[in-house]
Short mmCIF file of C-alpha atoms in Angstrom, two decimals:
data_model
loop_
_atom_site.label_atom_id
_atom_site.label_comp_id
_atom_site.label_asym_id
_atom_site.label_seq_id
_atom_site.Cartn_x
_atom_site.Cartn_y
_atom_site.Cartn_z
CA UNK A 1 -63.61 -73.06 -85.39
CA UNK A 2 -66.34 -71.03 -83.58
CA UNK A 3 -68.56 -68.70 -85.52
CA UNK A 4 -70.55 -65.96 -84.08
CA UNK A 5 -72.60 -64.02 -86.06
CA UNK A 6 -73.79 -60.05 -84.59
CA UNK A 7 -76.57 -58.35 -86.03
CA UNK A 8 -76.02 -54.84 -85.64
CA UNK A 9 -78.76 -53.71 -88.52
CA UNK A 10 -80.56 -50.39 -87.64
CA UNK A 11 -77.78 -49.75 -84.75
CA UNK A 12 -75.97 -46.65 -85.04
CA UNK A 13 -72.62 -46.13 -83.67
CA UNK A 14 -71.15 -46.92 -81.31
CA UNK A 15 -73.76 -49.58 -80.79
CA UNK A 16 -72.87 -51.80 -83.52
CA UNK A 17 -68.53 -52.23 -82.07
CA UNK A 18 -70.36 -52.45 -78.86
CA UNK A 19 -72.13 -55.17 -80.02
CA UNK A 20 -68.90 -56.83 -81.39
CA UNK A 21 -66.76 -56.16 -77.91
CA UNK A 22 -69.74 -58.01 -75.69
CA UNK A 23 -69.58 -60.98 -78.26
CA UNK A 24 -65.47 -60.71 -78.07
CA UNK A 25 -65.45 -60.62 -74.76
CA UNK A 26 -65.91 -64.59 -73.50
CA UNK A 27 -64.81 -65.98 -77.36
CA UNK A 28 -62.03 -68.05 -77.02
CA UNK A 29 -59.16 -67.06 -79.32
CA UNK A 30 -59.54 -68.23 -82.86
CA UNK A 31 -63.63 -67.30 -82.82
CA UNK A 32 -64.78 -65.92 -86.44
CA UNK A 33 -67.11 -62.85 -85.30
CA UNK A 34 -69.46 -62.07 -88.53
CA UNK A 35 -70.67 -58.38 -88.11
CA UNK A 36 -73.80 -57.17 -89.86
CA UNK A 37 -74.26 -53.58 -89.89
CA UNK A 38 -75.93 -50.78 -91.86
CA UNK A 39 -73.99 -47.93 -89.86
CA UNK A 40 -71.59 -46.34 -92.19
CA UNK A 41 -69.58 -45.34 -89.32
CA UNK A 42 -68.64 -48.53 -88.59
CA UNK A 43 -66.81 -49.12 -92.06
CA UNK A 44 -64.54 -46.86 -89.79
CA UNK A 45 -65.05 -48.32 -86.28
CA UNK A 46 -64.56 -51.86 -86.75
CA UNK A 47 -60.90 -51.46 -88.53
CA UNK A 48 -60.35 -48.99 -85.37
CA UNK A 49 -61.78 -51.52 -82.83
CA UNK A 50 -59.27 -54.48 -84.41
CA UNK A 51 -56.49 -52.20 -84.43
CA UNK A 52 -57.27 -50.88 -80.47
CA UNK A 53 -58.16 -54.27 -79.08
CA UNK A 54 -55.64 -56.24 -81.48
CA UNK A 55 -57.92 -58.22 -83.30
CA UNK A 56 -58.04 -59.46 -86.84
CA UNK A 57 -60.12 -58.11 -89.81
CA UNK A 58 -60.11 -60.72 -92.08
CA UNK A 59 -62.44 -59.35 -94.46
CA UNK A 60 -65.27 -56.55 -95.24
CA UNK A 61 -67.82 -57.19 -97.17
CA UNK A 62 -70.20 -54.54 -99.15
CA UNK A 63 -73.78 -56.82 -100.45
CA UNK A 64 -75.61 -55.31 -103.06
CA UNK A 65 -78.35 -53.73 -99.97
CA UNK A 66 -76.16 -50.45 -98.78
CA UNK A 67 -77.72 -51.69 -95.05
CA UNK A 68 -75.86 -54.87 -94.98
CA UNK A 69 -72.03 -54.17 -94.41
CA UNK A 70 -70.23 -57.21 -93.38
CA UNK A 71 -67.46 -57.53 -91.24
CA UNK A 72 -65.00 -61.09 -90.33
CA UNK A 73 -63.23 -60.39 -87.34
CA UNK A 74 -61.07 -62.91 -85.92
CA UNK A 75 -60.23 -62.93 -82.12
CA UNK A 76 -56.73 -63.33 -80.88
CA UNK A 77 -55.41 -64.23 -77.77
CA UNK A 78 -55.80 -61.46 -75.37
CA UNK A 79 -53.24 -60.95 -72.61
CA UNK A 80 -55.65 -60.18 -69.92
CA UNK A 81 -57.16 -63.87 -70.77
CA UNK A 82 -54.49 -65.62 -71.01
CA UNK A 83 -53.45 -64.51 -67.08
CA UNK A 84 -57.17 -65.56 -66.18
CA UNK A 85 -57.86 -62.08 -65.49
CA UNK A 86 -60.79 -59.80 -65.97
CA UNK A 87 -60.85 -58.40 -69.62
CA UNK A 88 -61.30 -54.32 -70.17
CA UNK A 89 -58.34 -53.64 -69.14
CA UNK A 90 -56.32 -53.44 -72.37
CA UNK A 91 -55.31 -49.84 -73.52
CA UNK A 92 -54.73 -48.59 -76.87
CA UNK A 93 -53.08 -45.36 -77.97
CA UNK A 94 -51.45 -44.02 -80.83
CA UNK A 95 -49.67 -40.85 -79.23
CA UNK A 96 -46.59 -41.18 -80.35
CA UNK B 1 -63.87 -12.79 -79.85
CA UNK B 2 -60.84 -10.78 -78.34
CA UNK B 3 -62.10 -7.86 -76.28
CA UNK B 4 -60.03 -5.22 -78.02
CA UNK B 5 -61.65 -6.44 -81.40
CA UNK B 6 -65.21 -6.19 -79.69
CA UNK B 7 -64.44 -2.72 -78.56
CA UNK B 8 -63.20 -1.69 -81.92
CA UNK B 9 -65.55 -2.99 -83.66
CA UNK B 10 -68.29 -1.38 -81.94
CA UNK B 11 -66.53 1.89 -82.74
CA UNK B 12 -66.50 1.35 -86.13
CA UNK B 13 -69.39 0.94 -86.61
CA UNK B 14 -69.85 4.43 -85.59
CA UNK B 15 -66.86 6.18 -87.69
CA UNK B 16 -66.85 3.77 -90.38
CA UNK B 17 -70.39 2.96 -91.66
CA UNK B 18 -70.36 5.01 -94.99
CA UNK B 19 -69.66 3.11 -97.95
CA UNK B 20 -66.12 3.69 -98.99
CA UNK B 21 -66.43 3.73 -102.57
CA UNK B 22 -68.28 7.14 -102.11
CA UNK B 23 -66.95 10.64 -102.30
CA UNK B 24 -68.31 12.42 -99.12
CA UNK B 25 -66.17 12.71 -95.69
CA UNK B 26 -67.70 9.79 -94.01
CA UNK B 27 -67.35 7.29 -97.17
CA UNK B 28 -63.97 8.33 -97.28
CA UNK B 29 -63.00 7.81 -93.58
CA UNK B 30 -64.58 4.84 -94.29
CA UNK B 31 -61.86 4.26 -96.91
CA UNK B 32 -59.02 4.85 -94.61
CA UNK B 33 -59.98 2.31 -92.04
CA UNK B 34 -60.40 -0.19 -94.57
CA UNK B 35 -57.03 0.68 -96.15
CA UNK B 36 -55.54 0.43 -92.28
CA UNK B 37 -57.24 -2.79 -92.06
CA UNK B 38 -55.68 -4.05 -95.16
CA UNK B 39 -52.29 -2.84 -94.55
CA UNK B 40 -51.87 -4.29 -90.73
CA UNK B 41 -53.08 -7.50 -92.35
CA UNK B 42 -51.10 -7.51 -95.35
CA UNK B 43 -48.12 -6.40 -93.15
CA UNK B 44 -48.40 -9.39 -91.20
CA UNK B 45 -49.36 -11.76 -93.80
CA UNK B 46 -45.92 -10.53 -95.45
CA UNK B 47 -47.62 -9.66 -98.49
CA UNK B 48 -48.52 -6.28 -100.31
CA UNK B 49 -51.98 -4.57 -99.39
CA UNK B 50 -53.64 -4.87 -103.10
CA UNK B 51 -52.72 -8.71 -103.13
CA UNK B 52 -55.23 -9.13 -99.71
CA UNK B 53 -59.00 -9.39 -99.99
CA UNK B 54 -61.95 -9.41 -97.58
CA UNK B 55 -64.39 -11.68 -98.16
CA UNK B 56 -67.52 -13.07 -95.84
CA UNK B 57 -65.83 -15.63 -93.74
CA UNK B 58 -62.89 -18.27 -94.90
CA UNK B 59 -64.95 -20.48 -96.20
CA UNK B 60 -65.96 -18.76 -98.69
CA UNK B 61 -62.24 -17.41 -98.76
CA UNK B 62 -61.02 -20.68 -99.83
CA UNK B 63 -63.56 -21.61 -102.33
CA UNK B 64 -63.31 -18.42 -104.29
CA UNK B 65 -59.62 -19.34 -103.97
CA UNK B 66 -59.87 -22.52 -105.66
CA UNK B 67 -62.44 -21.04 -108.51
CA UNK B 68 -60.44 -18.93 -109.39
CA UNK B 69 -57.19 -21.14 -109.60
CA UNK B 70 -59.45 -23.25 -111.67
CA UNK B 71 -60.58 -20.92 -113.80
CA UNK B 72 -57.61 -18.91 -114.37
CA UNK B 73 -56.01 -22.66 -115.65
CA UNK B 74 -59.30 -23.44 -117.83
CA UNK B 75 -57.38 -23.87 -121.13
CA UNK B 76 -55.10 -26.81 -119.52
CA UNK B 77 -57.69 -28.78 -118.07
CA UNK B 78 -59.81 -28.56 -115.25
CA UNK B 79 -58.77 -31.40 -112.82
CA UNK B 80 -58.06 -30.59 -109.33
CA UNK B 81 -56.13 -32.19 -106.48
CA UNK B 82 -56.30 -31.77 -102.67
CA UNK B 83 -55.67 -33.58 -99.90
CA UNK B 84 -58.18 -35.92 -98.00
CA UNK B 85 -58.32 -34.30 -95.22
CA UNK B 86 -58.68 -30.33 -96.29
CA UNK B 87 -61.27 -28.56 -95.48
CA UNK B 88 -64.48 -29.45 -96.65
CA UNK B 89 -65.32 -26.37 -98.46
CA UNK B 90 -62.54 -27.73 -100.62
CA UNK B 91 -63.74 -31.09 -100.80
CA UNK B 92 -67.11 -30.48 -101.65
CA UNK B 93 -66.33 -27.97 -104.55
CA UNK B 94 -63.40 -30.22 -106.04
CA UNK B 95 -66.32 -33.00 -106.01
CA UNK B 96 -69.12 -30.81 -107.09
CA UNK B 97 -67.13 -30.19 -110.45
CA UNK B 98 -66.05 -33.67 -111.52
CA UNK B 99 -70.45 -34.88 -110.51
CA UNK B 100 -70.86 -31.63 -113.32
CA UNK B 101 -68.94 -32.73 -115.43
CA UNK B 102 -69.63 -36.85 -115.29
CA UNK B 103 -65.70 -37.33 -114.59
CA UNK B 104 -64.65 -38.37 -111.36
CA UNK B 105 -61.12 -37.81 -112.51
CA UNK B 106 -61.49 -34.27 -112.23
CA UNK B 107 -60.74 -34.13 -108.60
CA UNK B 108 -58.22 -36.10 -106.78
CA UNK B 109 -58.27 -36.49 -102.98
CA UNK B 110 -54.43 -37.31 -101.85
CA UNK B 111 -53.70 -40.02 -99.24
CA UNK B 112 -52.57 -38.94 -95.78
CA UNK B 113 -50.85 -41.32 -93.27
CA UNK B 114 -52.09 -42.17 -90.05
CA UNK B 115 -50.48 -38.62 -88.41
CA UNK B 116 -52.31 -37.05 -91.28
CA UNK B 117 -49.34 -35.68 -92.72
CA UNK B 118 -49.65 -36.11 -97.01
CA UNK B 119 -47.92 -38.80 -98.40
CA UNK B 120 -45.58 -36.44 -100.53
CA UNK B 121 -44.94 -38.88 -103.15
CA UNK B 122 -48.42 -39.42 -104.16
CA UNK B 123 -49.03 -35.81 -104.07
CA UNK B 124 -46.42 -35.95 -106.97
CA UNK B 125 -48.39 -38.65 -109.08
CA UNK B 126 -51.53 -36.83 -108.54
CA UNK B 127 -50.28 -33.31 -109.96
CA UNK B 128 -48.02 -34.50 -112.50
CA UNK B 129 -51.59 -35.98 -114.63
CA UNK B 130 -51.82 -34.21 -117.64
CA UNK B 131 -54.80 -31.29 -116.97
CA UNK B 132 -54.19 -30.40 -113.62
CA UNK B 133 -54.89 -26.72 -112.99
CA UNK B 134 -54.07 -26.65 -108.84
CA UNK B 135 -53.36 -28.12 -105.90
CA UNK B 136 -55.06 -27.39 -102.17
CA UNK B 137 -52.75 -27.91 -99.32
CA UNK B 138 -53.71 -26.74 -95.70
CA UNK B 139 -50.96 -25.64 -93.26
CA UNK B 140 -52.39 -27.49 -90.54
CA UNK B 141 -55.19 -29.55 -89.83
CA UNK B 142 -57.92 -28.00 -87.54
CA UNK B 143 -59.22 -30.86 -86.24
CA UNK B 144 -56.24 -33.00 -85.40
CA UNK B 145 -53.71 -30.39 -85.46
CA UNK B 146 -51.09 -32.33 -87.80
CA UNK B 147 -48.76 -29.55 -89.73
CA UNK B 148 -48.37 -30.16 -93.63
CA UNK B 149 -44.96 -30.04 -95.10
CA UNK B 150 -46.22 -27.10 -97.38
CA UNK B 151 -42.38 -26.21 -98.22
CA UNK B 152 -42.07 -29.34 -99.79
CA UNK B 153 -45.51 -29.47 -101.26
CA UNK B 154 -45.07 -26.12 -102.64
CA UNK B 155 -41.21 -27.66 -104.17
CA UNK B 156 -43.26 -30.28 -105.92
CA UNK B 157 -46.47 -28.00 -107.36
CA UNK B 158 -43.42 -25.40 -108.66
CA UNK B 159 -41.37 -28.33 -110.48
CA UNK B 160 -44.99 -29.36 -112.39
CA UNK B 161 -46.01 -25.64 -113.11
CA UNK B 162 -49.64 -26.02 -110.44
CA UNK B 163 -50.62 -23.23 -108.48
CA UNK B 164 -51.01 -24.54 -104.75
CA UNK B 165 -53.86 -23.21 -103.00
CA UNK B 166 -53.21 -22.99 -98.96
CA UNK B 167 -56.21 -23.13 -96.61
CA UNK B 168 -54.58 -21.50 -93.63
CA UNK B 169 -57.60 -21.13 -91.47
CA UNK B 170 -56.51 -23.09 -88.55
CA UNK B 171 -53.29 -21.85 -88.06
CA UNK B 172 -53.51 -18.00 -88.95
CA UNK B 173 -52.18 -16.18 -85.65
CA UNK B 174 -51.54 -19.36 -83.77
CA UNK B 175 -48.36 -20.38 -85.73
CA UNK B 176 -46.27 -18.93 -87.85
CA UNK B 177 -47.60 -17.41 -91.13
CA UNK B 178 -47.12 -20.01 -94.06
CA UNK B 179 -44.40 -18.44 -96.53
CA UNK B 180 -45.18 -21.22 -99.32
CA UNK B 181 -48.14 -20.65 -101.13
CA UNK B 182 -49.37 -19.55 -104.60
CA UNK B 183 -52.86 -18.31 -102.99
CA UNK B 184 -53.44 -18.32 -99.19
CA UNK B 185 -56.82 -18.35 -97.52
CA UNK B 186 -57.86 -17.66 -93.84
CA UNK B 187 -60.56 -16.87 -91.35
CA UNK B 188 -60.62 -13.47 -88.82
CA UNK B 189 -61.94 -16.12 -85.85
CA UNK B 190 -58.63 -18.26 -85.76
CA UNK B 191 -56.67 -15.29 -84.29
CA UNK B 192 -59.49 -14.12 -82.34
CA UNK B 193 -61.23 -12.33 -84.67
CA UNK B 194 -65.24 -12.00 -85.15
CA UNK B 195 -67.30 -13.97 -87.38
CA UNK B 196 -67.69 -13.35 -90.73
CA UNK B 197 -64.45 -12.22 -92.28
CA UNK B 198 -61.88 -14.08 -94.45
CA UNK B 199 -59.08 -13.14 -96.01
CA UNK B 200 -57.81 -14.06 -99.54
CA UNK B 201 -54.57 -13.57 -100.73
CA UNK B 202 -53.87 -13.99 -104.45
CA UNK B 203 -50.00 -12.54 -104.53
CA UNK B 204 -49.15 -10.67 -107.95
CA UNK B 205 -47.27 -13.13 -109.58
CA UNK B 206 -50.50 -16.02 -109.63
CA UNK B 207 -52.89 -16.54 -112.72
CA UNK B 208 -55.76 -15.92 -110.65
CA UNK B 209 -59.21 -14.72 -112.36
CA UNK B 210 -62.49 -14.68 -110.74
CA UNK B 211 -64.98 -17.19 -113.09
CA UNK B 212 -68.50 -14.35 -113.88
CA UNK B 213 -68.68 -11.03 -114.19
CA UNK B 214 -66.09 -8.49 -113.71
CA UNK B 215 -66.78 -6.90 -109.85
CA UNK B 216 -64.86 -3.38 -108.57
CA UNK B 217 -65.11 -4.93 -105.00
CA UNK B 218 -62.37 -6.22 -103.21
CA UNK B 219 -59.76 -5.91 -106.27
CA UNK B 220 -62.15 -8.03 -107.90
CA UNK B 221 -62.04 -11.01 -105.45
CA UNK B 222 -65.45 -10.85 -104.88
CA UNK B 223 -69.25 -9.37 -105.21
CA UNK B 224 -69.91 -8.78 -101.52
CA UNK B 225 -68.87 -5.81 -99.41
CA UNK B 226 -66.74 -5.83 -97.01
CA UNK B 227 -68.41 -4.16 -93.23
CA UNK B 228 -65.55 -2.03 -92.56
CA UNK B 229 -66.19 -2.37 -89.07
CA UNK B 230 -65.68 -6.06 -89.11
CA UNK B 231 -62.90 -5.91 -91.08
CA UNK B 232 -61.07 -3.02 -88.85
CA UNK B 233 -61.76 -4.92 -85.83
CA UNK B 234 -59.88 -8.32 -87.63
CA UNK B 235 -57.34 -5.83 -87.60
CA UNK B 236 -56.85 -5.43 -84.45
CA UNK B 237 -57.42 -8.34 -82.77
CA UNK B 238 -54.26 -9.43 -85.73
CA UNK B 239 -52.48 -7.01 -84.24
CA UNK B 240 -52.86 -8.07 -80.47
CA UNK B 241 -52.62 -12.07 -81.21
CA UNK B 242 -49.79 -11.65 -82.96
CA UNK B 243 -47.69 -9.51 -80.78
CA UNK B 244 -48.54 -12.33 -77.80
CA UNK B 245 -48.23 -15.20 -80.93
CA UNK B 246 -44.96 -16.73 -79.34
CA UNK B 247 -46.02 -16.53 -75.61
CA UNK B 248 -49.51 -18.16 -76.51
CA UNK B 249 -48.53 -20.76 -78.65
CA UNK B 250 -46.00 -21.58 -75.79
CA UNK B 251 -48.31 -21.64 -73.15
CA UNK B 252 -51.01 -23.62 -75.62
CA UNK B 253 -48.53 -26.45 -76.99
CA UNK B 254 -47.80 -27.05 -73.14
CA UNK B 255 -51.62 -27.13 -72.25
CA UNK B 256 -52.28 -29.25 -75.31
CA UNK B 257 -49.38 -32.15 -73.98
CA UNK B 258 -51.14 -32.32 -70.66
CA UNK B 259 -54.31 -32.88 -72.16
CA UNK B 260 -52.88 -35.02 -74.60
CA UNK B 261 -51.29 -37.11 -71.80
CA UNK B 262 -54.34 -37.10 -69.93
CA UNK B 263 -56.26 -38.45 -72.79
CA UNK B 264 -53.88 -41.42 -73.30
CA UNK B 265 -54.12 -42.15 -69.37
CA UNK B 266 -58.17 -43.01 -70.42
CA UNK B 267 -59.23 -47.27 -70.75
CA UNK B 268 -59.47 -47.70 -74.68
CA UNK B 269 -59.01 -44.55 -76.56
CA UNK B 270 -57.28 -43.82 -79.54
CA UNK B 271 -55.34 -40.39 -79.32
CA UNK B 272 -54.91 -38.83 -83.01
CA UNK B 273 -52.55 -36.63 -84.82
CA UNK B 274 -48.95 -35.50 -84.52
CA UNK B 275 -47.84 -35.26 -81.00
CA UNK B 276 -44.78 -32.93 -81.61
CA UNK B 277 -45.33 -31.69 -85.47
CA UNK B 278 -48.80 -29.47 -84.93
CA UNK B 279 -50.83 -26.75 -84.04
CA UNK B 280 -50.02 -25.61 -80.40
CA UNK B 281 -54.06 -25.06 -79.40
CA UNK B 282 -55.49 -28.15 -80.76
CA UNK B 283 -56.33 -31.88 -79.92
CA UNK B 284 -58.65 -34.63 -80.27
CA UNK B 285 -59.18 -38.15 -79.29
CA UNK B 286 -61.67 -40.95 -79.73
CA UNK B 287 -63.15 -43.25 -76.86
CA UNK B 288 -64.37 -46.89 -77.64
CA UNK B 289 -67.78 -47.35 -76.84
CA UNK B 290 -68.57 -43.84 -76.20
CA UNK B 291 -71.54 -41.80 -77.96
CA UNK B 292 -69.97 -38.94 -79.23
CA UNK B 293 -73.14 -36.49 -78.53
CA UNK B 294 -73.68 -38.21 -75.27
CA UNK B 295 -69.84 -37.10 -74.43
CA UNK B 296 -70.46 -33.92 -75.01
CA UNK B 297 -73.21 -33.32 -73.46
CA UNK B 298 -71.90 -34.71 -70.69
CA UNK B 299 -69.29 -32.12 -70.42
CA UNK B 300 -71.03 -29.21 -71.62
CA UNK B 301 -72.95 -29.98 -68.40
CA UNK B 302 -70.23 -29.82 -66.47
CA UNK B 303 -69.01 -26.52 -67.98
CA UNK B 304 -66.96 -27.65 -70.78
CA UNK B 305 -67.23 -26.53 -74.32
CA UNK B 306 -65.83 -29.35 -76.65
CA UNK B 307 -66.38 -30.44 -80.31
CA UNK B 308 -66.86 -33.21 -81.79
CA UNK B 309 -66.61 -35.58 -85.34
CA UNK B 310 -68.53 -38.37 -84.28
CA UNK B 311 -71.60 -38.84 -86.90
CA UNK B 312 -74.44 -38.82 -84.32
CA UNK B 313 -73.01 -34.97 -83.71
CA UNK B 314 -72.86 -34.10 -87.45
CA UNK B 315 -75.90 -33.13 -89.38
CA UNK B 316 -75.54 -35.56 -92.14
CA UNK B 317 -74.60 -38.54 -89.53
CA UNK B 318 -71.33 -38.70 -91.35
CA UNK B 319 -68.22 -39.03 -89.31
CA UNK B 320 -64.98 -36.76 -89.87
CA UNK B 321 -63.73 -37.20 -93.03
CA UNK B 322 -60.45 -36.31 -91.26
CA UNK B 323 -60.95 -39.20 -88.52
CA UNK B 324 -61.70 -41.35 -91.72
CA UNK B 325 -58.79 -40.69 -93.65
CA UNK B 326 -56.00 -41.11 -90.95
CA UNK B 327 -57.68 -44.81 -89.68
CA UNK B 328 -59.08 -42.94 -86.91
CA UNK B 329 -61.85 -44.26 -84.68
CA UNK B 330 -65.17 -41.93 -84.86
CA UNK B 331 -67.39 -42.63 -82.79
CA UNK B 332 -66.90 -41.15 -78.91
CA UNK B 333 -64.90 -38.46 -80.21
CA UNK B 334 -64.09 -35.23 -78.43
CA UNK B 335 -62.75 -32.13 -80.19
CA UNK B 336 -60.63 -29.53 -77.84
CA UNK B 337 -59.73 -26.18 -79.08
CA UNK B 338 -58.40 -23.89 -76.91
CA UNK B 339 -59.05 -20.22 -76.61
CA UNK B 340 -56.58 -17.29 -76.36
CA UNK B 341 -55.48 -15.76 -73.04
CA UNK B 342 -56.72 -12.83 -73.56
CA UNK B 343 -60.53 -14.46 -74.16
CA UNK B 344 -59.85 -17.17 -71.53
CA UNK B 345 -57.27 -15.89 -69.08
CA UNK B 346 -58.48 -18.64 -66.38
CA UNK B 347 -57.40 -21.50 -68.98
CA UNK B 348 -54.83 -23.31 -66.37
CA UNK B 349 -57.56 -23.90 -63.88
CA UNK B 350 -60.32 -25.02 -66.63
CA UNK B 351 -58.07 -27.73 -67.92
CA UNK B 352 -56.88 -28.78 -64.68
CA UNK B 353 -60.90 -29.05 -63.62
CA UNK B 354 -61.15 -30.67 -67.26
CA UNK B 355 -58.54 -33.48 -66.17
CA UNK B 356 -60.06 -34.34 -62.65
CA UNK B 357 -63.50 -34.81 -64.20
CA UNK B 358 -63.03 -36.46 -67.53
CA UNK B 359 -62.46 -40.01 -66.59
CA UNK B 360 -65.91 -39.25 -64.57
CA UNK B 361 -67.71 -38.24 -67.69
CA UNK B 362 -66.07 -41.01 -69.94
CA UNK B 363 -67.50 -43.91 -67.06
CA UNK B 364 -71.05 -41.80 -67.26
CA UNK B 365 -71.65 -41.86 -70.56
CA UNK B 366 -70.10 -45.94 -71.14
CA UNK B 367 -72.24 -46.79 -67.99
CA UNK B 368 -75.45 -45.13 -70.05
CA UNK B 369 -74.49 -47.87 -72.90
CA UNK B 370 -74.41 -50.64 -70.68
CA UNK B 371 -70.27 -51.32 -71.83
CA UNK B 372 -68.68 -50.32 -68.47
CA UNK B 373 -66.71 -53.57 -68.55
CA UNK B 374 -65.92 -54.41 -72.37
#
């Protein structure tokens, strides 16, 4: 299985999902994406970013350093990929 | 401000500068527009004029609410409960008393679900622990607009014998007036209103006492003075947004569903809060990839006024505890409230101007980050 691992430290948002999207974007399905980040916004973000682009947080991590948040994301098969198209095109919205 | 408040209040300032607790002609006209000011309020708060109390802003309306909720319980505990997304004048205070006292168990923040809406059942738990002296319930959310179910809620707090404190400072004049509370706090600006006056309502029947010294101001609410002038002209500007409360909140919620619909027509954002269930004059909604102050900027240059809860806008780079608690993303978020008619009579036009040129502003400010094609 692929790993990737982003360092986001110092980045503040929405650099550090950003970060994650341009490493998501040419992963195959199945990549492990490690996020490093010391952005407390992103304890918010990246859960938001998984739920929006249907990813999957596997875990999040808290180290003893308050400026190293850790993040497993898991890429899943995106439909735009799997037609060969561009990718971006996905929409998320919770109106309901 | 509505222009019949501005025009009042600059008049009272002429005929009502005295201070009313004097004896002489001017302190006591003074009196009687403060008294008129209390009984238009009262009258359309549907409570009685001595239960109503001026204070400097809502804010501060809602924290004196909760201190003295918490003080008036002091011999059954002192642990309070709200829910995570109130205000956070609430928040603040509830936590400021359990860091005092070393006991984080002193102040319980109640889940919400993803609408924002409290989970009713753990509302229950929380209030049913042994030394709880109140709850704190808002009608509706300001930010995202999501209505409590403060009938319920109050149902609950009644069956356990806890005062429920309402924040009603988003709603007050937009919606109807909340009938379910034990003490009720709001702000003059919501219903077009100036700055600087709340109102707290402690109804007879509450245990209510005011933690310090005893004060003659305000039935003894408060320390601070009322301006008469500002208070008169919260009057009237009551008295004008609620005749038209119907008709604007009509013309608002259908506003608000175009914009909402708009905003869910945008590449990768995440629209928030009740659709259906909520304020008629509110909305927000999050953009991947988006700085928040960037956004804003963006817009304010192109003549829009927005908000925001993204942490780069916030002055402790923390993002919306409200955003937070519902799952919500926070970064590239944009905060719409929308004025009265009477303040903004060209609304229509603005948000159809709005519509054209967000998707613009959105590509702008994703361009500036380099993630036009994440």
């Amino acid at each position: 299985m692929n790993e990737i691992e982003v360092d986001a430290r110092g980045l503040r948002c929405p650099l550090p999902v950003i970060r994650l999207a341009a490493a998501a974007q040419d992963a195959p399905a199945g990549t492990r994406i490690v996020v490093v980040t010391s952005d407390p916004a992103a304890r918010h973000d990246i859960p938001a970013w998984c739920r929006m682009r249907d990813h999957e947080l596997i875990k999040i991590t808290q180290e003893a350093d308050p400026a190293d948040l850790r993040f497993v994301v898991v890429i899943r098969p995106q439909p735009s990929n799997a037609a060969g198209g561009g990718s971006g095109s996905a929409r998320s919205s919770r109106a309901m | 401000m509505l222009p019949t408040a501005r025009a009042t209040l600059m008049a009272a300032l002429d005929a009502g500068w005295a201070d009313p607790r004097r004896l002489y002609t001017e302190a006591r006209r003074a009196r009687a527009l403060l008294d008129q000011a209390r009984e238009l309020l009262a009258d359309g708060l549907g409570v009685r004029p001595p239960e109503v109390s001026f204070l400097p802003g809502g804010p501060a309306a809602l924290r004196a609410g909760l201190e003295g909720l918490r003080y008036a319980g002091r011999r059954r505990g002192a642990r309070m409960v709200a829910t995570a997304v109130e205000h956070s004048a609430v928040l603040t205070t509830g936590r400021y008393h359990a860091a005092q006292a070393d006991n984080p168990l002193l102040f319980a923040e109640v889940d919400v679900d993803g609408l924002g809406r409290v989970d009713l059942l753990a509302l229950e738990r929380a209030i049913s622990v042994p030394g709880t002296v109140l709850a704190a319930v808002q009608s509706a959310n300001g930010e995202i607009g999501t209505r409590q179910p403060l009938e319920q809620a109050h149902g609950l707090c009644r069956t356990h014998g806890i005062p429920l404190l309402v924040d009603a400072i988003a709603s007050l004049g937009r919606d109807p007036t909340p009938v379910s509370f034990d003490v009720l706090a709001g702000d003059a600006r919501s219903w077009g209103g100036p700055p600087g006056l709340g109102v707290l309502v402690v109804p007879e029947r509450t245990r209510w006492r005011r933690p310090g010294p005893t004060s003659d101001v305000e039935q003894g609410r408060t320390d601070v003075e009322p301006v008469v002038a500002v208070a008169l002209a919260a009057a009237e500007a009551w008295r004008q947004t609620w005749a038209n409360q119907e008709n604007e909140a009509a013309r608002s919620s259908a506003i608000i569903a175009r914009l909402r619909a708009a905003a869910a027509d945008l590449r990768d954002v995440d629209v928030v809060g009740d659709a259906d269930d909520r304020l008629p004059h509110v909305l927000t909604f999050s953009l991947l990839y988006v700085d928040g102050e960037a956004l804003v900027i963006e817009l304010d240059r192109r003549g829009f006024a927005v908000g925001s809860g993204s942490a780069c806008t916030s002055s402790t780079l923390e993002p919306s505890h409200v955003l937070a608690a519902i799952g919500g993303l926070t970064h590239g978020n944009v905060r719409i409230t929308l004025p009265l008619n009477a303040i903004a009579p060209t609304l229509e036009d603005d948000v159809d101007r709005f519509i054209t040129e967000l998707p613009d502003a959105v590509a702008v400010v994703r361009a500036q980050l380099g993630a036009s094609d994440l």
